[in-house]
Amino acid sequence: MVSEVRLGTAAGRWVVAATVLGSGMAMLDATVVNIALPAIADELDAGLSGLQWTLDGYLLTLASLILLGGSLADRFGRRRIFIVGTVWFALASLMCALAPTVSMLGAARALQGIGAALLTPVSLAILQTGLAPSDRARGIALWSGLAGVSTAIGPVVGGWLIDVASWRWIFAINLPIAAVVVAIALRYVPESRESVAPGRLDLTGAALGVGSLAGLTYGFIRWGEDGFDAVVGAALAAGAGGLAAFVLAELRQRRPMLPPRLFASRAFTGANLVTLGLYGALTAALFLLVVRLQDALDYSPLQAGMATVPITLLMLAGSDLAGQTAARIGPRLPLTVGPLVAGAGLALLGGVGPGDSYWTGVLPGVVVFGLGLTVVVAPLTATVLAAADDELAGIASGVNNAIARTGGLLGVAVVPLLAGGASGAAFRTAIWITAGLAAAAGVVGWLSLAGRRRAPEAARPTPPGPAAPPSPTPAETTLLGHAPPGAASPGSEPAGTAQAAAPHEYCCGADAPPMRPART
């Protein structure tokens, strides 16, 4: 029996604080590390491949294990897994802060991703199960608002830390935060788990997911660094074979972590393909842009962090309206227009070069890009959930989050390979590739949602109430965005999104809080 607390009490407010601080650590690391890359390269003498692994080590384990993290929370207790994930994340952060080489940093980042896969899926589940039913809507809205603020100020604070101290402090700062989170969780967060024992954990699927993505990522990054050779071929073959084995294993599993029947829906498959392309473009573009601003335009880390803040501000201001509009006209147009506009913004950013003013050379592309994301993100995740049966809504959101992170993982690995680098003339080519990827996502959205003129009934919001609390405002930065996604195996309730009790809570793909559905 879960001991529920009221939001108006001190205990209720401490529960919200624990979830905000815990998930906020992972959100901030996902956004701030980009800004630190030039400083990391200078101090650790890292090349492009080292910087790619600094990002992809984290995304690799997070994308592969986030669904498993939700299942573990259902089985062993949400507070317990939340605390374990927080401690793990903090220890891995310490390893990052002390890393003497870029290889050690990449390995520590992979360990950080494991902690985030345990930590982030549980944050909203704790609010959904730990607060009294009448307080859950307000608690989730409060969580989202505070998470939005932290996502907006994260790059600025991170850039300031790098300027006045060192890039190592963006990792070290997680230790005192984690200590506070654990202390609060132990004192105030009630334990909860599934009353019916979940089925067996899909460890085979998780292992195959990690192995296949690791093989592909290693192969693409090494190919870009040293050219194609037998090792690259073997790594790519192993990765492709691992993906095939993963699909076969999920088809045969009684309780797979990724139910293949979800993809029987053309809308679900299409929306996830849009997610894959859009987040691949987004993650690769931000990786390239922040380094470009510091290397070619001599921006300080603080200035580079502030340069992309308009994206977050646009998301905060406009995603609610975008959700309302999509609820009226259906998802097809937003899932087409949004990626196309985002691609146009990226194409503008391809022209950024030495001597450019921020106001004329950088800001226009950032604003257009942010507008495109604002149009597409809320309808995208709403479409994913609407295309799934109600009992699979949580796992559908978790799958969408995992796919978003996989898109980012592959984008960072593949785009520099295709462009022949990431700096100089290759920067423009690479950014244009990301623009083309975003535009292709828009085409997929148009084709896959043909005939959907109105928003599916499941995507339309219901009046606020205990059974269906209104979702909070988004804060997408990196979009890369972390919403605390995640879900459990189909045999149990999901542990990561707003849970089955709040089927209208839409999480955007990567590192951003849930979207607020349209109001009627």
Tab-separated table of C-alpha atoms in Angstrom, residues 8-425:
chain	number	residue	atom	x	y	z
A	8	GLY	CA	0.081	21.334	0.418
A	9	THR	CA	2.115	19.744	3.174
A	10	ALA	CA	5.836	20.089	3.718
A	11	ALA	CA	6.257	16.412	2.821
A	12	GLY	CA	4.468	16.897	-0.510
A	13	ARG	CA	6.627	19.841	-1.448
A	14	TRP	CA	9.756	17.860	-0.571
A	15	VAL	CA	8.606	15.024	-2.851
A	16	VAL	CA	8.333	17.472	-5.763
A	17	ALA	CA	11.728	18.960	-4.872
A	18	ALA	CA	13.387	15.533	-4.934
A	19	THR	CA	12.010	14.680	-8.381
A	20	VAL	CA	12.863	18.103	-9.827
A	21	LEU	CA	16.434	18.047	-8.519
A	22	GLY	CA	16.998	14.413	-9.494
A	23	SER	CA	15.730	14.624	-13.055
A	24	GLY	CA	17.234	18.110	-13.347
A	25	MET	CA	20.755	16.709	-12.940
A	26	ALA	CA	20.303	14.522	-16.002
A	27	MET	CA	18.612	17.338	-17.953
A	28	LEU	CA	21.415	19.775	-17.241
A	29	ASP	CA	24.189	17.345	-18.102
A	30	ALA	CA	22.500	16.592	-21.410
A	31	THR	CA	22.496	20.280	-22.333
A	32	VAL	CA	25.658	21.614	-20.731
A	33	VAL	CA	28.205	19.076	-21.976
A	34	ASN	CA	27.894	20.434	-25.530
A	35	ILE	CA	29.103	23.810	-24.301
A	36	ALA	CA	32.098	22.250	-22.562
A	37	LEU	CA	33.375	20.354	-25.606
A	38	PRO	CA	35.951	22.932	-26.808
A	39	ALA	CA	37.372	23.252	-23.285
A	40	ILE	CA	37.510	19.458	-22.987
A	41	ALA	CA	39.284	19.230	-26.333
A	42	ASP	CA	41.884	21.795	-25.263
A	43	GLU	CA	42.661	20.267	-21.867
A	44	LEU	CA	42.553	16.580	-22.841
A	45	ASP	CA	43.955	17.032	-26.353
A	46	ALA	CA	40.832	15.415	-27.793
A	47	GLY	CA	40.021	15.126	-31.458
A	48	LEU	CA	36.613	14.961	-33.089
A	49	SER	CA	36.117	11.284	-32.277
A	50	GLY	CA	36.863	11.902	-28.595
A	51	LEU	CA	34.236	14.633	-28.479
A	52	GLN	CA	31.747	12.402	-30.276
A	53	TRP	CA	32.231	9.700	-27.649
A	54	THR	CA	31.828	12.262	-24.870
A	55	LEU	CA	28.270	12.759	-26.094
A	56	ASP	CA	27.532	9.321	-27.492
A	57	GLY	CA	28.831	7.335	-24.522
A	58	TYR	CA	26.014	8.867	-22.468
A	59	LEU	CA	23.355	8.536	-25.160
A	60	LEU	CA	24.330	4.936	-25.909
A	61	THR	CA	23.548	3.526	-22.477
A	62	LEU	CA	20.633	5.862	-21.857
A	63	ALA	CA	18.884	4.972	-25.126
A	64	SER	CA	19.484	1.262	-24.633
A	65	LEU	CA	18.491	0.953	-20.983
A	66	ILE	CA	15.794	3.533	-20.323
A	67	LEU	CA	12.956	1.045	-20.871
A	68	LEU	CA	14.648	-1.448	-18.587
A	69	GLY	CA	14.970	1.258	-15.935
A	70	GLY	CA	11.205	1.652	-15.803
A	71	SER	CA	10.723	-2.090	-15.457
A	72	LEU	CA	13.240	-2.273	-12.608
A	73	ALA	CA	11.359	0.476	-10.762
A	74	ASP	CA	8.074	-1.394	-11.101
A	75	ARG	CA	9.640	-4.557	-9.755
A	76	PHE	CA	11.958	-3.358	-6.990
A	77	GLY	CA	10.353	-0.088	-5.928
A	78	ARG	CA	10.320	3.353	-7.470
A	79	ARG	CA	11.961	5.180	-4.571
A	80	ARG	CA	14.680	2.534	-4.351
A	81	ILE	CA	15.563	2.707	-8.051
A	82	PHE	CA	15.345	6.510	-7.959
A	83	ILE	CA	17.922	6.596	-5.144
A	84	VAL	CA	20.155	3.976	-6.769
A	85	GLY	CA	20.063	5.917	-10.030
A	86	THR	CA	20.872	9.177	-8.256
A	87	VAL	CA	23.858	7.705	-6.409
A	88	TRP	CA	25.091	5.951	-9.560
A	89	PHE	CA	24.772	9.161	-11.566
A	90	ALA	CA	26.673	11.115	-8.911
A	91	LEU	CA	29.548	8.613	-8.730
A	92	ALA	CA	29.807	8.562	-12.523
A	93	SER	CA	29.790	12.375	-12.483
A	94	LEU	CA	32.743	12.285	-10.093
A	95	MET	CA	34.562	9.985	-12.509
A	96	CYS	CA	33.833	12.456	-15.319
A	97	ALA	CA	35.154	15.355	-13.248
A	98	LEU	CA	38.391	13.482	-12.488
A	99	ALA	CA	38.898	11.906	-15.934
A	100	PRO	CA	42.571	12.278	-16.973
A	101	THR	CA	41.971	11.358	-20.629
A	102	VAL	CA	39.164	11.715	-23.120
A	103	SER	CA	38.839	7.913	-23.285
A	104	MET	CA	38.245	7.772	-19.544
A	105	LEU	CA	35.753	10.604	-19.872
A	106	GLY	CA	33.820	8.715	-22.559
A	107	ALA	CA	33.702	5.606	-20.379
A	108	ALA	CA	32.518	7.629	-17.371
A	109	ARG	CA	29.842	9.248	-19.523
A	110	ALA	CA	28.581	5.793	-20.471
A	111	LEU	CA	28.285	4.989	-16.759
A	112	GLN	CA	26.449	8.283	-16.294
A	113	GLY	CA	23.957	7.175	-18.927
A	114	ILE	CA	23.219	4.022	-16.936
A	115	GLY	CA	22.460	6.150	-13.879
A	116	ALA	CA	20.216	8.419	-15.925
A	117	ALA	CA	18.374	5.385	-17.327
A	118	LEU	CA	17.580	4.373	-13.740
A	119	LEU	CA	16.848	7.879	-12.493
A	120	THR	CA	14.852	9.710	-15.118
A	121	PRO	CA	12.021	7.246	-15.868
A	122	VAL	CA	10.933	7.238	-12.230
A	123	SER	CA	10.564	10.961	-11.504
A	124	LEU	CA	7.018	11.423	-12.759
A	125	ALA	CA	6.019	7.958	-11.566
A	126	ILE	CA	6.901	9.008	-8.016
A	127	LEU	CA	4.621	12.029	-8.301
A	128	GLN	CA	1.854	9.962	-9.849
A	129	THR	CA	1.933	7.320	-7.134
A	130	GLY	CA	3.265	9.289	-4.146
A	131	LEU	CA	0.921	12.291	-4.179
A	132	ALA	CA	-2.746	12.138	-3.288
A	133	PRO	CA	-4.896	11.777	-6.452
A	134	SER	CA	-6.395	15.258	-6.139
A	135	ASP	CA	-2.900	16.802	-5.992
A	136	ARG	CA	-1.235	14.941	-8.850
A	137	ALA	CA	-2.162	17.418	-11.576
A	138	ARG	CA	-0.745	20.343	-9.610
A	139	GLY	CA	2.325	18.363	-8.593
A	140	ILE	CA	3.142	17.361	-12.152
A	141	ALA	CA	2.539	20.908	-13.395
A	142	LEU	CA	4.839	22.251	-10.671
A	143	TRP	CA	7.484	19.687	-11.588
A	144	SER	CA	7.301	20.667	-15.248
A	145	GLY	CA	7.485	24.382	-14.590
A	146	LEU	CA	10.538	24.039	-12.375
A	147	ALA	CA	12.131	21.610	-14.835
A	148	GLY	CA	11.505	24.127	-17.607
A	149	VAL	CA	13.279	26.838	-15.663
A	150	SER	CA	16.243	24.561	-14.939
A	151	THR	CA	16.498	23.572	-18.599
A	152	ALA	CA	16.463	27.213	-19.654
A	153	ILE	CA	19.135	28.379	-17.214
A	154	GLY	CA	21.270	25.231	-17.404
A	155	PRO	CA	23.413	26.240	-20.389
A	156	VAL	CA	23.939	29.700	-18.891
A	157	VAL	CA	25.012	28.352	-15.500
A	158	GLY	CA	27.161	25.696	-17.163
A	159	GLY	CA	28.833	28.240	-19.409
A	160	TRP	CA	29.544	30.449	-16.400
A	161	LEU	CA	31.097	27.536	-14.482
A	162	ILE	CA	33.369	26.737	-17.419
A	163	ASP	CA	34.336	30.409	-17.742
A	164	VAL	CA	35.177	31.039	-14.091
A	165	ALA	CA	36.419	27.592	-13.073
A	166	SER	CA	36.702	24.537	-15.330
A	167	TRP	CA	34.615	22.199	-17.426
A	168	ARG	CA	35.120	19.627	-14.662
A	169	TRP	CA	32.777	21.593	-12.420
A	170	ILE	CA	29.755	20.900	-14.627
A	171	PHE	CA	30.130	17.293	-13.455
A	172	ALA	CA	31.342	17.935	-9.915
A	173	ILE	CA	28.341	20.125	-9.129
A	174	ASN	CA	26.150	17.018	-9.373
A	175	LEU	CA	27.595	15.563	-6.165
A	176	PRO	CA	26.058	17.989	-3.650
A	177	ILE	CA	22.812	18.009	-5.624
A	178	ALA	CA	22.683	14.211	-5.510
A	179	ALA	CA	23.356	14.212	-1.769
A	180	VAL	CA	20.386	16.524	-1.219
A	181	VAL	CA	18.171	14.384	-3.478
A	182	VAL	CA	19.015	11.183	-1.608
A	183	ALA	CA	18.458	12.805	1.781
A	184	ILE	CA	15.048	14.133	0.727
A	185	ALA	CA	14.019	10.856	-0.905
A	186	LEU	CA	14.927	8.795	2.144
A	187	ARG	CA	13.001	11.129	4.429
A	188	TYR	CA	9.923	12.082	2.410
A	189	VAL	CA	9.368	10.017	-0.752
A	190	PRO	CA	7.010	7.047	-0.163
A	191	GLU	CA	7.959	3.704	-1.659
A	192	SER	CA	5.736	2.201	-4.344
A	193	ARG	CA	5.866	-0.775	-6.659
A	194	GLU	CA	3.459	-2.842	-8.709
A	195	SER	CA	0.963	-4.790	-6.590
A	196	VAL	CA	1.030	-7.598	-9.158
A	197	ALA	CA	4.512	-8.995	-9.696
A	198	PRO	CA	5.787	-7.936	-13.143
A	199	GLY	CA	6.913	-10.561	-15.605
A	200	ARG	CA	10.530	-11.456	-16.241
A	201	LEU	CA	12.859	-8.624	-17.107
A	202	ASP	CA	13.849	-8.501	-20.759
A	203	LEU	CA	17.583	-8.660	-20.093
A	204	THR	CA	18.257	-10.260	-23.478
A	205	GLY	CA	16.657	-7.352	-25.282
A	206	ALA	CA	18.556	-4.821	-23.176
A	207	ALA	CA	21.901	-6.536	-23.813
A	208	LEU	CA	21.282	-6.787	-27.538
A	209	GLY	CA	20.219	-3.140	-27.636
A	210	VAL	CA	23.402	-1.960	-25.955
A	211	GLY	CA	25.636	-4.226	-28.044
A	212	SER	CA	24.099	-3.376	-31.410
A	213	LEU	CA	24.114	0.385	-30.856
A	214	ALA	CA	27.664	0.210	-29.503
A	215	GLY	CA	28.848	-1.627	-32.606
A	216	LEU	CA	27.206	0.839	-34.973
A	217	THR	CA	28.410	3.883	-33.044
A	218	TYR	CA	31.983	2.624	-32.810
A	219	GLY	CA	32.020	1.714	-36.488
A	220	PHE	CA	30.747	5.084	-37.700
A	221	ILE	CA	32.999	7.150	-35.429
A	222	ARG	CA	36.118	5.119	-36.274
A	223	TRP	CA	35.251	5.306	-39.982
A	224	GLY	CA	35.177	9.089	-39.788
A	225	GLU	CA	38.502	9.184	-37.936
A	226	ASP	CA	40.611	6.550	-39.711
A	227	GLY	CA	38.690	5.632	-42.852
A	228	PHE	CA	37.005	2.359	-43.638
A	229	ASP	CA	38.969	-0.742	-42.684
A	230	ALA	CA	38.360	-4.309	-41.528
A	231	VAL	CA	37.694	-3.211	-37.944
A	232	VAL	CA	35.067	-0.719	-39.079
A	233	GLY	CA	33.430	-3.331	-41.278
A	234	ALA	CA	33.369	-5.850	-38.446
A	235	ALA	CA	31.908	-3.326	-35.998
A	236	LEU	CA	29.167	-2.271	-38.399
A	237	ALA	CA	28.371	-5.869	-39.267
A	238	ALA	CA	28.190	-6.777	-35.586
A	239	GLY	CA	25.931	-3.799	-34.925
A	240	ALA	CA	23.605	-4.653	-37.799
A	241	GLY	CA	23.542	-8.295	-36.758
A	242	GLY	CA	22.796	-7.265	-33.190
A	243	LEU	CA	19.843	-5.176	-34.349
A	244	ALA	CA	18.457	-8.128	-36.304
A	245	ALA	CA	18.916	-10.365	-33.263
A	246	PHE	CA	17.181	-7.738	-31.105
A	247	VAL	CA	14.147	-7.720	-33.388
A	248	LEU	CA	13.966	-11.525	-33.366
A	249	ALA	CA	14.353	-11.642	-29.589
A	250	GLU	CA	11.542	-9.113	-29.088
A	251	LEU	CA	9.278	-11.084	-31.417
A	252	ARG	CA	9.859	-14.233	-29.354
A	253	GLN	CA	9.778	-12.691	-25.872
A	254	ARG	CA	6.610	-13.241	-23.885
A	255	ARG	CA	7.012	-9.814	-22.274
A	256	PRO	CA	9.356	-7.794	-24.526
A	257	MET	CA	10.520	-4.373	-23.404
A	258	LEU	CA	9.646	-3.127	-26.902
A	259	PRO	CA	6.364	-4.780	-27.985
A	260	PRO	CA	6.525	-5.329	-31.765
A	261	ARG	CA	2.739	-4.969	-32.052
A	262	LEU	CA	3.105	-1.242	-31.437
A	263	PHE	CA	4.615	-0.897	-34.897
A	264	ALA	CA	1.577	-2.451	-36.568
A	265	SER	CA	0.159	1.078	-36.506
A	266	ARG	CA	1.311	3.141	-39.473
A	267	ALA	CA	0.858	6.319	-37.449
A	268	PHE	CA	3.009	5.008	-34.594
A	269	THR	CA	5.745	3.825	-36.946
A	270	GLY	CA	5.656	7.049	-38.943
A	271	ALA	CA	5.731	9.290	-35.878
A	272	ASN	CA	8.723	7.406	-34.517
A	273	LEU	CA	10.529	7.714	-37.838
A	274	VAL	CA	9.891	11.454	-37.644
A	275	THR	CA	11.314	11.374	-34.110
A	276	LEU	CA	14.404	9.474	-35.256
A	277	GLY	CA	15.163	11.951	-38.041
A	278	LEU	CA	14.274	15.107	-36.154
A	279	TYR	CA	16.267	14.291	-33.031
A	280	GLY	CA	19.174	13.009	-35.086
A	281	ALA	CA	19.263	16.388	-36.825
A	282	LEU	CA	18.771	18.319	-33.580
A	283	THR	CA	21.459	16.583	-31.549
A	284	ALA	CA	24.045	16.664	-34.320
A	285	ALA	CA	23.305	20.312	-35.131
A	286	LEU	CA	23.666	21.508	-31.539
A	287	PHE	CA	26.872	19.492	-31.193
A	288	LEU	CA	28.285	21.226	-34.269
A	289	LEU	CA	26.920	24.707	-33.623
A	290	VAL	CA	28.130	25.212	-30.053
A	291	VAL	CA	31.646	24.125	-31.010
A	292	ARG	CA	31.539	26.394	-34.077
A	293	LEU	CA	30.532	29.414	-32.026
A	294	GLN	CA	33.485	28.980	-29.685
A	295	ASP	CA	36.113	27.929	-32.227
A	296	ALA	CA	35.280	30.157	-35.201
A	297	LEU	CA	33.497	33.120	-33.593
A	298	ASP	CA	35.499	33.204	-30.341
A	299	TYR	CA	32.439	32.935	-28.114
A	300	SER	CA	33.097	32.214	-24.464
A	301	PRO	CA	31.326	29.142	-23.031
A	302	LEU	CA	28.823	31.464	-21.333
A	303	GLN	CA	28.074	33.254	-24.604
A	304	ALA	CA	27.718	29.948	-26.429
A	305	GLY	CA	25.325	28.723	-23.755
A	306	MET	CA	23.189	31.835	-24.054
A	307	ALA	CA	23.150	31.670	-27.860
A	308	THR	CA	20.641	28.810	-28.000
A	309	VAL	CA	18.425	29.925	-25.089
A	310	PRO	CA	15.835	31.395	-27.538
A	311	ILE	CA	14.982	27.812	-28.561
A	312	THR	CA	13.934	27.020	-25.001
A	313	LEU	CA	12.030	30.278	-24.612
A	314	LEU	CA	10.079	29.642	-27.797
A	315	MET	CA	9.234	26.130	-26.635
A	316	LEU	CA	8.052	27.406	-23.270
A	317	ALA	CA	5.908	30.100	-24.857
A	318	GLY	CA	4.465	28.287	-27.853
A	319	SER	CA	4.099	24.548	-27.304
A	320	ASP	CA	0.745	24.895	-25.553
A	321	LEU	CA	-0.694	26.744	-28.550
A	322	ALA	CA	0.849	24.166	-30.882
A	323	GLY	CA	-0.893	21.404	-28.925
A	324	GLN	CA	-4.225	23.197	-29.091
A	325	THR	CA	-3.866	23.736	-32.832
A	326	ALA	CA	-2.947	20.103	-33.497
A	327	ALA	CA	-5.957	18.951	-31.471
A	328	ARG	CA	-8.183	20.948	-33.825
A	329	ILE	CA	-6.620	20.231	-37.207
A	330	GLY	CA	-4.930	16.879	-36.625
A	331	PRO	CA	-1.242	15.952	-36.469
A	332	ARG	CA	-0.387	15.632	-40.156
A	333	LEU	CA	0.244	19.304	-40.880
A	334	PRO	CA	2.275	20.028	-37.713
A	335	LEU	CA	4.392	16.894	-38.248
A	336	THR	CA	5.113	18.098	-41.768
A	337	VAL	CA	5.477	21.854	-41.366
A	338	GLY	CA	7.403	21.714	-38.075
A	339	PRO	CA	10.349	19.632	-39.341
A	340	LEU	CA	10.463	21.591	-42.602
A	341	VAL	CA	10.662	24.906	-40.736
A	342	ALA	CA	13.267	23.449	-38.372
A	343	GLY	CA	15.261	22.309	-41.401
A	344	ALA	CA	15.091	25.818	-42.857
A	345	GLY	CA	16.469	27.185	-39.597
A	346	LEU	CA	19.322	24.703	-39.695
A	347	ALA	CA	20.091	25.657	-43.284
A	348	LEU	CA	20.400	29.287	-42.148
A	349	LEU	CA	22.797	28.235	-39.388
A	350	GLY	CA	24.988	26.558	-41.990
A	351	GLY	CA	26.199	30.004	-42.994
A	352	VAL	CA	27.567	30.889	-39.550
A	353	GLY	CA	31.229	31.816	-39.876
A	354	PRO	CA	34.031	34.018	-38.525
A	355	GLY	CA	33.081	37.648	-38.111
A	356	ASP	CA	29.327	37.085	-38.073
A	357	SER	CA	27.241	39.090	-35.659
A	358	TYR	CA	25.001	37.089	-33.337
A	359	TRP	CA	21.980	39.230	-34.193
A	360	THR	CA	22.247	38.797	-37.953
A	361	GLY	CA	24.276	35.610	-38.381
A	362	VAL	CA	23.141	33.306	-35.579
A	363	LEU	CA	19.853	34.455	-34.070
A	364	PRO	CA	17.702	34.228	-37.236
A	365	GLY	CA	18.572	30.555	-37.733
A	366	VAL	CA	18.119	29.802	-34.026
A	367	VAL	CA	14.667	31.455	-34.022
A	368	VAL	CA	13.454	29.679	-37.155
A	369	PHE	CA	14.772	26.388	-35.842
A	370	GLY	CA	13.070	26.959	-32.494
A	371	LEU	CA	9.775	27.820	-34.176
A	372	GLY	CA	9.886	24.570	-36.133
A	373	LEU	CA	10.491	22.575	-32.959
A	374	THR	CA	7.679	24.422	-31.203
A	375	VAL	CA	5.253	23.456	-33.949
A	376	VAL	CA	6.152	19.757	-34.039
A	377	VAL	CA	7.170	18.466	-30.617
A	378	ALA	CA	3.859	18.408	-28.716
A	379	PRO	CA	1.829	16.993	-31.651
A	380	LEU	CA	4.567	14.445	-32.337
A	381	THR	CA	4.494	12.846	-28.928
A	382	ALA	CA	0.702	13.137	-28.727
A	383	THR	CA	0.460	11.228	-31.999
A	384	VAL	CA	2.713	8.487	-30.663
A	385	LEU	CA	0.483	7.987	-27.627
A	386	ALA	CA	-2.755	8.246	-29.580
A	387	ALA	CA	-1.605	5.520	-31.960
A	388	ALA	CA	-1.105	3.039	-29.106
A	389	ASP	CA	-3.721	1.197	-27.091
A	390	ASP	CA	-4.426	2.733	-23.696
A	391	GLU	CA	-2.683	-0.051	-21.793
A	392	LEU	CA	0.465	0.550	-23.854
A	393	ALA	CA	0.474	4.361	-23.605
A	394	GLY	CA	3.337	4.386	-21.097
A	395	ILE	CA	5.519	1.958	-23.010
A	396	ALA	CA	4.747	3.859	-26.240
A	397	SER	CA	6.088	7.066	-24.706
A	398	GLY	CA	9.140	5.214	-23.403
A	399	VAL	CA	9.817	3.742	-26.841
A	400	ASN	CA	9.518	7.181	-28.396
A	401	ASN	CA	12.024	8.582	-25.914
A	402	ALA	CA	14.448	5.728	-26.559
A	403	ILE	CA	14.136	6.300	-30.309
A	404	ALA	CA	14.765	10.033	-29.858
A	405	ARG	CA	17.976	9.303	-27.998
A	406	THR	CA	18.983	6.709	-30.567
A	407	GLY	CA	18.485	9.320	-33.272
A	408	GLY	CA	20.766	11.704	-31.392
A	409	LEU	CA	23.341	8.964	-30.849
A	410	LEU	CA	23.504	8.093	-34.543
A	411	GLY	CA	23.308	11.726	-35.660
A	412	VAL	CA	26.446	12.659	-33.725
A	413	ALA	CA	28.246	9.585	-35.083
A	414	VAL	CA	27.149	9.705	-38.735
A	415	VAL	CA	26.765	13.376	-39.739
A	416	PRO	CA	30.470	14.302	-39.325
A	417	LEU	CA	31.363	11.126	-41.239
A	418	LEU	CA	29.166	12.131	-44.179
A	419	ALA	CA	30.427	15.726	-44.090
A	420	GLY	CA	34.087	14.770	-43.853
A	421	GLY	CA	34.532	16.541	-40.511
A	422	ALA	CA	32.876	19.114	-38.287
A	423	SER	CA	34.933	22.298	-38.669
A	424	GLY	CA	35.901	24.663	-41.433
A	425	ALA	CA	34.136	24.018	-44.721
